[in-house]
CSV table of C-alpha atoms and ligand atoms in Angstrom, one decimal:
chain,number,residue,atom,x,y,z
A,95,MET,CA,106.6,0.6,103.8
A,96,ALA,CA,109.8,0.5,101.9
A,97,ILE,CA,110.0,1.1,98.1
A,98,HIS,CA,112.2,-1.3,96.1
A,99,LYS,CA,110.7,-1.6,92.6
A,100,VAL,CA,110.1,1.5,90.7
A,101,ALA,CA,108.3,2.0,87.4
A,102,ILE,CA,109.2,5.2,85.4
A,103,ALA,CA,107.0,6.3,82.6
A,104,GLY,CA,108.6,8.7,80.1
A,105,GLY,CA,112.1,7.9,81.2
A,106,THR,CA,113.6,8.6,77.8
A,107,GLY,CA,112.6,12.3,77.5
A,108,ASN,CA,114.2,15.6,78.6
A,109,LEU,CA,114.0,14.8,82.3
A,110,GLY,CA,113.5,11.1,82.5
A,111,PRO,CA,117.0,9.8,82.0
A,112,ALA,CA,118.2,11.9,85.0
A,113,ILE,CA,115.5,10.2,87.2
A,114,VAL,CA,116.4,6.8,85.8
A,115,ASN,CA,120.1,7.3,86.5
A,116,ALA,CA,119.7,8.6,90.0
A,117,ALA,CA,117.2,5.8,90.8
A,118,LEU,CA,119.6,3.2,89.4
A,119,ASP,CA,122.4,4.7,91.5
A,120,ALA,CA,120.3,4.6,94.6
A,121,GLY,CA,119.9,0.9,94.1
A,122,PHE,CA,116.2,0.8,93.1
A,123,GLU,CA,115.0,-1.9,90.6
A,124,ILE,CA,113.8,0.0,87.6
A,125,THR,CA,111.1,-0.8,85.0
A,126,LEU,CA,110.8,1.7,82.3
A,127,LEU,CA,107.3,2.1,80.7
A,128,SER,CA,107.7,3.0,77.0
A,129,ARG,CA,105.9,3.1,73.7
A,130,SER,CA,108.8,1.1,72.1
A,131,THR,CA,111.9,-1.0,72.8
A,132,SER,CA,114.0,1.1,70.4
A,133,HIS,CA,115.8,3.2,73.1
A,134,GLN,CA,119.5,2.5,74.0
A,135,LEU,CA,119.3,1.8,77.7
A,136,ASP,CA,121.3,0.7,80.7
A,137,PRO,CA,121.1,-3.2,80.7
A,138,ARG,CA,120.0,-3.0,84.4
A,139,ILE,CA,116.6,-1.5,83.2
A,140,ASN,CA,113.6,-3.8,82.5
A,141,VAL,CA,111.5,-2.4,79.6
A,142,GLN,CA,107.9,-2.7,79.5
A,143,VAL,CA,106.2,-1.6,76.3
A,144,VAL,CA,102.8,-0.3,77.1
A,145,ASP,CA,99.8,1.0,75.3
A,146,TYR,CA,99.0,4.4,77.0
A,147,GLU,CA,95.5,4.2,75.7
A,148,SER,CA,94.7,0.9,77.5
A,149,LEU,CA,94.0,0.8,81.3
A,150,ASP,CA,94.6,-3.0,81.2
A,151,SER,CA,98.0,-2.7,79.5
A,152,LEU,CA,99.1,0.0,82.0
A,153,THR,CA,97.7,-2.0,85.0
A,154,ALA,CA,99.5,-5.2,83.9
A,155,ALA,CA,102.9,-3.3,83.5
A,156,LEU,CA,102.5,-1.7,86.9
A,157,THR,CA,101.5,-4.9,88.9
A,158,GLY,CA,104.2,-5.8,91.4
A,159,GLN,CA,105.8,-2.2,91.3
A,160,ASP,CA,106.0,-0.3,94.6
A,161,ALA,CA,106.1,3.2,93.0
A,162,LEU,CA,105.4,4.9,89.7
A,163,VAL,CA,107.3,8.1,88.6
A,164,ASN,CA,105.6,9.8,85.7
A,165,ALA,CA,108.0,11.8,83.7
A,166,LEU,CA,105.9,12.0,80.5
A,167,GLY,CA,105.5,15.3,78.8
A,168,VAL,CA,102.5,17.4,79.9
A,169,GLY,CA,100.5,19.0,77.0
A,170,VAL,CA,102.3,16.8,74.6
A,171,VAL,CA,100.8,13.7,76.2
A,172,PRO,CA,97.0,14.1,76.5
A,173,ARG,CA,95.5,14.6,80.0
A,174,ASP,CA,93.5,11.3,79.5
A,175,ILE,CA,96.8,9.4,79.7
A,176,HIS,CA,97.9,11.0,82.8
A,177,LEU,CA,94.7,10.3,84.5
A,178,ARG,CA,94.6,6.7,83.2
A,179,LEU,CA,98.1,6.2,84.7
A,180,VAL,CA,96.8,7.2,88.1
A,181,ASP,CA,93.7,4.7,87.7
A,182,ALA,CA,96.2,2.0,86.6
A,183,ALA,CA,98.8,2.6,89.5
A,184,HIS,CA,95.8,2.4,91.9
A,185,ALA,CA,94.4,-0.7,90.4
A,186,ALA,CA,97.8,-2.3,90.5
A,187,LYS,CA,98.2,-1.4,94.2
A,188,VAL,CA,101.3,0.8,93.6
A,189,GLN,CA,102.0,2.5,96.9
A,190,ARG,CA,103.4,5.8,95.8
A,191,TYR,CA,102.6,8.0,92.6
A,192,ILE,CA,105.0,10.7,91.7
A,193,PRO,CA,103.1,12.8,89.1
A,194,SER,CA,104.7,14.7,86.2
A,195,GLU,CA,105.0,18.0,88.0
A,196,PHE,CA,108.8,18.9,88.1
A,197,GLY,CA,108.3,22.8,87.5
A,198,SER,CA,106.3,25.7,88.7
A,199,ASP,CA,104.5,25.5,92.0
A,200,THR,CA,101.0,24.3,91.1
A,201,ALA,CA,100.0,24.3,94.7
A,202,ASN,CA,100.2,28.1,94.5
A,203,GLN,CA,96.6,29.4,93.8
A,204,LEU,CA,97.6,31.9,91.1
A,205,THR,CA,99.8,29.3,89.3
A,206,ALA,CA,97.1,26.7,89.5
A,207,GLN,CA,94.7,29.0,87.7
A,208,LEU,CA,96.9,29.4,84.6
A,209,PRO,CA,95.4,27.1,81.8
A,210,VAL,CA,98.9,25.7,80.9
A,211,PHE,CA,98.9,23.9,84.3
A,212,GLY,CA,95.3,22.5,84.0
A,213,ASP,CA,96.4,19.1,83.3
A,214,LYS,CA,98.8,18.9,86.3
A,215,VAL,CA,96.0,20.4,88.7
A,216,ALA,CA,93.5,17.8,87.3
A,217,VAL,CA,95.9,14.9,88.1
A,218,ALA,CA,96.7,16.3,91.6
A,219,GLN,CA,92.9,16.6,92.3
A,220,LYS,CA,92.5,12.8,91.3
A,221,LEU,CA,95.5,11.8,93.3
A,222,GLN,CA,94.2,13.6,96.5
A,223,GLU,CA,90.8,12.0,96.0
A,224,ILE,CA,92.2,8.5,95.8
A,225,ALA,CA,94.8,9.1,98.6
A,226,GLY,CA,92.0,10.4,100.7
A,227,GLN,CA,90.0,7.1,100.3
A,228,ASP,CA,92.8,4.6,100.4
A,229,GLU,CA,95.6,5.0,102.9
A,230,ASP,CA,97.8,2.3,101.1
A,231,PHE,CA,98.0,4.8,98.1
A,232,GLY,CA,99.9,7.9,98.4
A,233,TYR,CA,101.3,10.6,96.1
A,234,THR,CA,104.3,13.1,96.2
A,235,ALA,CA,104.5,16.1,93.9
A,236,VAL,CA,108.1,17.3,93.2
A,237,ILE,CA,108.3,21.1,92.6
A,238,THR,CA,111.6,22.0,91.2
A,239,GLY,CA,111.3,25.4,89.4
A,240,PRO,CA,112.6,25.8,85.8
A,241,PHE,CA,115.2,23.3,85.0
A,242,PHE,CA,118.5,25.1,85.4
A,243,ASP,CA,121.0,23.6,82.9
A,244,TRP,CA,118.2,22.5,80.6
A,245,GLY,CA,116.7,26.0,80.8
A,246,LEU,CA,120.0,27.7,79.9
A,247,LYS,CA,120.8,25.3,77.1
A,248,ASN,CA,117.3,25.8,75.7
A,249,LYS,CA,117.5,29.6,76.3
A,250,PHE,CA,114.3,29.4,78.4
A,251,ILE,CA,115.5,31.1,81.6
A,252,ILE,CA,117.6,33.5,79.5
A,253,ASN,CA,119.3,33.7,76.2
A,254,LEU,CA,123.1,33.9,76.9
A,255,ASP,CA,124.0,33.7,73.2
A,256,GLY,CA,122.7,37.1,72.4
A,257,PRO,CA,122.6,39.5,70.6
A,258,THR,CA,119.4,40.1,72.7
A,259,ALA,CA,117.9,38.5,75.8
A,260,GLN,CA,114.3,38.8,77.0
A,261,ILE,CA,114.3,40.1,80.5
A,262,TYR,CA,111.1,39.7,82.6
A,263,ASP,CA,109.8,42.2,85.1
A,264,GLY,CA,113.2,44.0,85.4
A,265,GLY,CA,115.5,41.1,85.7
A,266,ASP,CA,115.9,41.1,89.5
A,267,VAL,CA,113.2,38.6,90.2
A,268,PRO,CA,114.7,35.7,92.4
A,269,VAL,CA,113.8,32.3,91.0
A,270,SER,CA,114.3,28.8,92.6
A,271,THR,CA,115.8,26.4,90.1
A,272,THR,CA,117.4,23.0,89.9
A,273,THR,CA,119.5,21.0,87.5
A,274,LEU,CA,118.3,17.8,85.8
A,275,ALA,CA,120.7,15.7,88.0
A,276,GLY,CA,119.4,17.5,91.1
A,277,ILE,CA,115.9,16.6,90.2
A,278,GLY,CA,116.8,13.0,89.7
A,279,ARG,CA,118.4,13.0,93.2
A,280,ALA,CA,115.3,14.5,94.7
A,281,VAL,CA,113.1,11.8,93.2
A,282,ALA,CA,115.4,9.1,94.6
A,283,GLY,CA,115.2,10.9,97.9
A,284,VAL,CA,111.3,10.8,97.8
A,285,LEU,CA,111.6,7.0,97.0
A,286,ARG,CA,114.0,6.6,100.0
A,287,HIS,CA,111.6,8.5,102.4
A,288,PRO,CA,108.1,7.4,101.4
A,289,ARG,CA,106.7,8.1,105.0
A,290,GLU,CA,108.0,11.7,105.3
A,291,THR,CA,106.9,12.7,101.7
A,292,LYS,CA,103.4,11.0,101.7
A,293,ASN,CA,100.6,12.9,100.2
A,294,ARG,CA,102.3,16.3,99.9
A,295,TYR,CA,104.2,18.7,97.7
A,296,VAL,CA,108.0,18.8,98.2
A,297,TYR,CA,110.2,21.6,97.0
A,298,ILE,CA,113.7,21.6,95.9
A,299,ALA,CA,116.1,24.2,94.9
A,300,GLU,CA,119.8,23.9,94.1
A,301,ALA,CA,120.1,27.7,93.4
A,302,GLU,CA,118.3,31.0,93.6
A,303,VAL,CA,119.1,33.1,90.5
A,304,THR,CA,117.9,36.3,88.8
A,305,GLN,CA,118.3,37.0,85.1
A,306,ASN,CA,120.5,40.0,85.8
A,307,LYS,CA,122.9,37.8,87.9
A,308,LEU,CA,122.9,35.2,85.2
A,309,LEU,CA,124.0,37.9,82.7
A,310,GLU,CA,126.7,39.1,85.1
A,311,TRP,CA,127.9,35.6,85.8
A,312,SER,CA,128.0,34.8,82.0
A,313,GLY,CA,130.6,37.6,81.6
A,314,LYS,CA,128.5,38.9,78.7
A,315,ALA,CA,126.4,41.7,80.3
A,316,ASP,CA,127.9,44.4,78.1
A,317,GLN,CA,127.5,42.3,74.9
A,318,ILE,CA,123.9,41.3,75.1
A,319,GLU,CA,121.1,43.8,74.6
A,320,LYS,CA,118.2,43.5,77.1
A,321,GLU,CA,114.7,43.4,75.7
A,322,ALA,CA,112.2,44.2,78.5
A,323,PHE,CA,108.9,42.3,79.0
A,324,LYS,CA,106.3,42.4,81.7
A,325,SER,CA,105.1,39.0,82.7
A,326,GLU,CA,101.6,40.4,83.2
A,327,ASP,CA,101.5,41.4,79.5
A,328,LEU,CA,102.7,37.8,78.5
A,329,GLU,CA,99.8,36.4,80.6
A,330,GLN,CA,97.3,38.7,78.8
A,331,GLN,CA,98.8,37.8,75.2
A,332,ALA,CA,98.4,34.1,76.1
A,333,TYR,CA,94.7,34.6,76.9
A,334,GLY,CA,94.3,36.3,73.5
A,335,ALA,CA,96.2,33.4,71.8
A,336,LEU,CA,93.9,31.0,73.6
A,337,LYS,CA,90.8,32.6,72.0
A,338,GLN,CA,92.0,31.7,68.6
A,339,PRO,CA,90.4,28.7,66.9
A,340,ILE,CA,93.7,26.7,66.9
A,341,PRO,CA,95.7,28.2,69.9
A,342,ASP,CA,99.5,28.1,69.3
A,343,PRO,CA,101.1,26.5,72.3
A,344,ARG,CA,104.4,28.2,71.5
A,345,THR,CA,102.7,31.5,72.4
A,346,PHE,CA,100.3,30.6,75.3
A,347,ALA,CA,102.1,27.8,77.0
A,348,ARG,CA,105.5,29.6,77.0
A,349,ASN,CA,104.0,32.9,78.2
A,350,LEU,CA,102.0,31.3,80.9
A,351,ILE,CA,105.0,29.3,82.2
A,352,LEU,CA,107.1,32.4,82.2
A,353,ARG,CA,104.3,34.2,84.2
A,354,ALA,CA,104.5,31.5,86.8
A,355,ILE,CA,108.3,31.8,87.0
A,356,TYR,CA,108.6,35.4,87.2
A,357,GLY,CA,105.1,36.9,88.3
A,358,SER,CA,105.1,38.3,91.7
A,359,LYS,CA,103.1,36.1,94.1
A,360,PHE,CA,103.2,33.0,91.7
A,361,GLY,CA,105.6,31.2,93.9
A,362,GLY,CA,108.6,31.2,91.6
A,363,LYS,CA,111.0,31.6,94.7
A,364,PHE,CA,110.3,28.8,97.3
A,365,THR,CA,109.9,30.0,100.8
A,366,GLN,CA,110.9,26.6,102.2
A,367,VAL,CA,112.8,23.5,100.7
A,368,ASP,CA,113.0,19.9,101.3
A,369,ASN,CA,116.6,19.7,100.1
A,370,GLU,CA,118.0,18.2,103.2
A,371,LEU,CA,115.5,15.4,103.5
A,372,LEU,CA,115.8,14.6,99.8
A,373,GLY,CA,119.7,14.7,99.6
A,374,VAL,CA,119.8,17.8,97.3
A,375,ARG,CA,122.6,20.3,97.8
A,376,THR,CA,122.5,24.0,97.5
A,377,LEU,CA,125.1,24.9,94.8
A,378,SER,CA,127.8,27.4,95.7
A,379,GLU,CA,128.2,30.6,93.7
A,380,SER,CA,131.3,29.2,91.9
A,381,GLU,CA,129.4,25.9,90.9
A,382,ILE,CA,126.5,28.1,89.6
A,383,VAL,CA,128.9,30.3,87.5
A,384,ASP,CA,130.5,27.1,86.1
A,385,ILE,CA,127.1,25.9,84.9
A,386,VAL,CA,126.3,29.3,83.5
A,387,LYS,CA,129.6,29.6,81.6
A,388,GLN,CA,128.9,26.2,80.0
A,389,TYR,CA,125.8,27.7,78.2
A,390,ALA,CA,127.1,31.3,77.6
B,248,NAP,N1,110.6,23.0,84.8
B,248,NAP,C1,111.2,23.0,83.6
B,248,NAP,O1,111.8,23.8,83.1
B,248,NAP,C2,110.6,21.9,82.7
B,248,NAP,C3,111.1,21.8,81.4
B,248,NAP,C4,110.7,20.7,80.6
B,248,NAP,C5,109.8,19.7,81.2
B,248,NAP,N2,109.3,20.0,82.4
B,248,NAP,C6,108.3,19.1,83.0
B,248,NAP,O2,109.0,17.7,83.1
B,248,NAP,C7,108.0,16.8,82.9
B,248,NAP,C8,108.6,15.7,81.8
B,248,NAP,O3,108.7,16.6,80.5
B,248,NAP,P1,109.8,16.2,79.4
B,248,NAP,O4,109.9,17.5,78.6
B,248,NAP,O5,110.9,15.5,80.1
B,248,NAP,O6,108.9,15.1,78.6
B,248,NAP,P2,109.1,14.7,77.1
B,248,NAP,O7,110.6,14.7,76.8
B,248,NAP,O8,108.2,15.5,76.2
B,248,NAP,O9,108.5,13.2,77.0
B,248,NAP,C9,109.0,12.2,77.9
B,248,NAP,C10,108.6,10.8,77.2
B,248,NAP,O10,107.2,10.7,77.1
B,248,NAP,C11,107.0,9.6,76.3
B,248,NAP,N3,105.8,9.6,75.6
B,248,NAP,C12,104.7,8.9,75.7
B,248,NAP,N4,103.7,9.2,75.0
B,248,NAP,C13,104.2,10.2,74.2
B,248,NAP,C14,103.6,11.0,73.2
B,248,NAP,N5,102.3,10.9,72.8
B,248,NAP,N6,104.3,12.0,72.5
B,248,NAP,C15,105.5,12.2,73.0
B,248,NAP,N7,106.1,11.5,74.0
B,248,NAP,C16,105.4,10.5,74.6
B,248,NAP,C17,108.3,9.3,75.4
B,248,NAP,O11,108.9,8.2,75.9
B,248,NAP,P3,108.9,6.9,75.1
B,248,NAP,O12,109.3,7.1,73.7
B,248,NAP,O13,109.9,6.0,75.8
B,248,NAP,O14,107.5,6.2,75.2
B,248,NAP,C18,109.0,10.6,75.8
B,248,NAP,O15,110.6,10.3,75.9
B,248,NAP,C19,106.7,17.4,82.6
B,248,NAP,O16,106.0,17.5,83.8
B,248,NAP,C20,107.1,18.8,82.2
B,248,NAP,O17,106.1,19.7,82.4
B,248,NAP,C21,109.7,20.9,83.2
């Protein structure tokens, strides 16, 4: 089986454009599923306006496609929509489904149990169920760690603007991370290698960093005050927040994602990566420092 025609849902968000660009560069024919035609897009992209509430609308849009990459937000976009997209892709005889993972290792038992990843785990279970019954249908989950450039820009991995930076579990925890462009290349790599990536999780890491190293590389270590946090406490606070009548996702989602990134045994540092198969390079220290300095 070879993949030529690729549908991308959510190609206009934080991550989606990097996937769209890499897939176009790799020569795939791209159809973007979107709620509207108002986005400014490369003229090579076909746009299909879809109603994510309608199985028929999604199935019609996916008919004739070889693969679907789902880059919709998770949490923001309800679980029902993610599950409906799986049903639609299967009904439309799409061969490969790449779910909206692109983050922490949800194949890790501890990470999978964190409520913030419930939607991703539910989708993975459904994909495994269908792939187990229909050998013409397959999935590949792409695990990337926190986005490196986006995470620095949005002060998620660390706040290099100061005056304070939140440091988790001492700041020396190694974390696997990849830039948006690197994730785009990895997705194109999966689409080029459907056989080798069928029905499994693939792992990519362009860099392995610690918060203390990031501070050092930023050149601002002596200007930024460290605020120490334990990821275990963040997890407990998140469970407290989840007991509220209307839980605030800014507390519970953020805390639980940080727990998955920094907590020991949550799989934040990958033991094995698929970089070579998927055409993803490991960045040199000077390339990493250049990226850090852009956001410091
Ligand atoms: N590892 C990390 O550091 C990290 C960081 C951020 C995200 N992620 C992951 O990356 C994946 C994609 O996340 P993202 O942040 O790129 O997604 P996003 O920007 O929140 O959303 C992507 C697209 O979803 C579409 N959409 C459809 N229904 C929507 C709705 N009801 N509300 C809002 N948007 C809707 C929009 O496209 P249209 O307007 O074209 O319909 C939007 O541009 C997720 O799996 C997320 O968990 C990981």
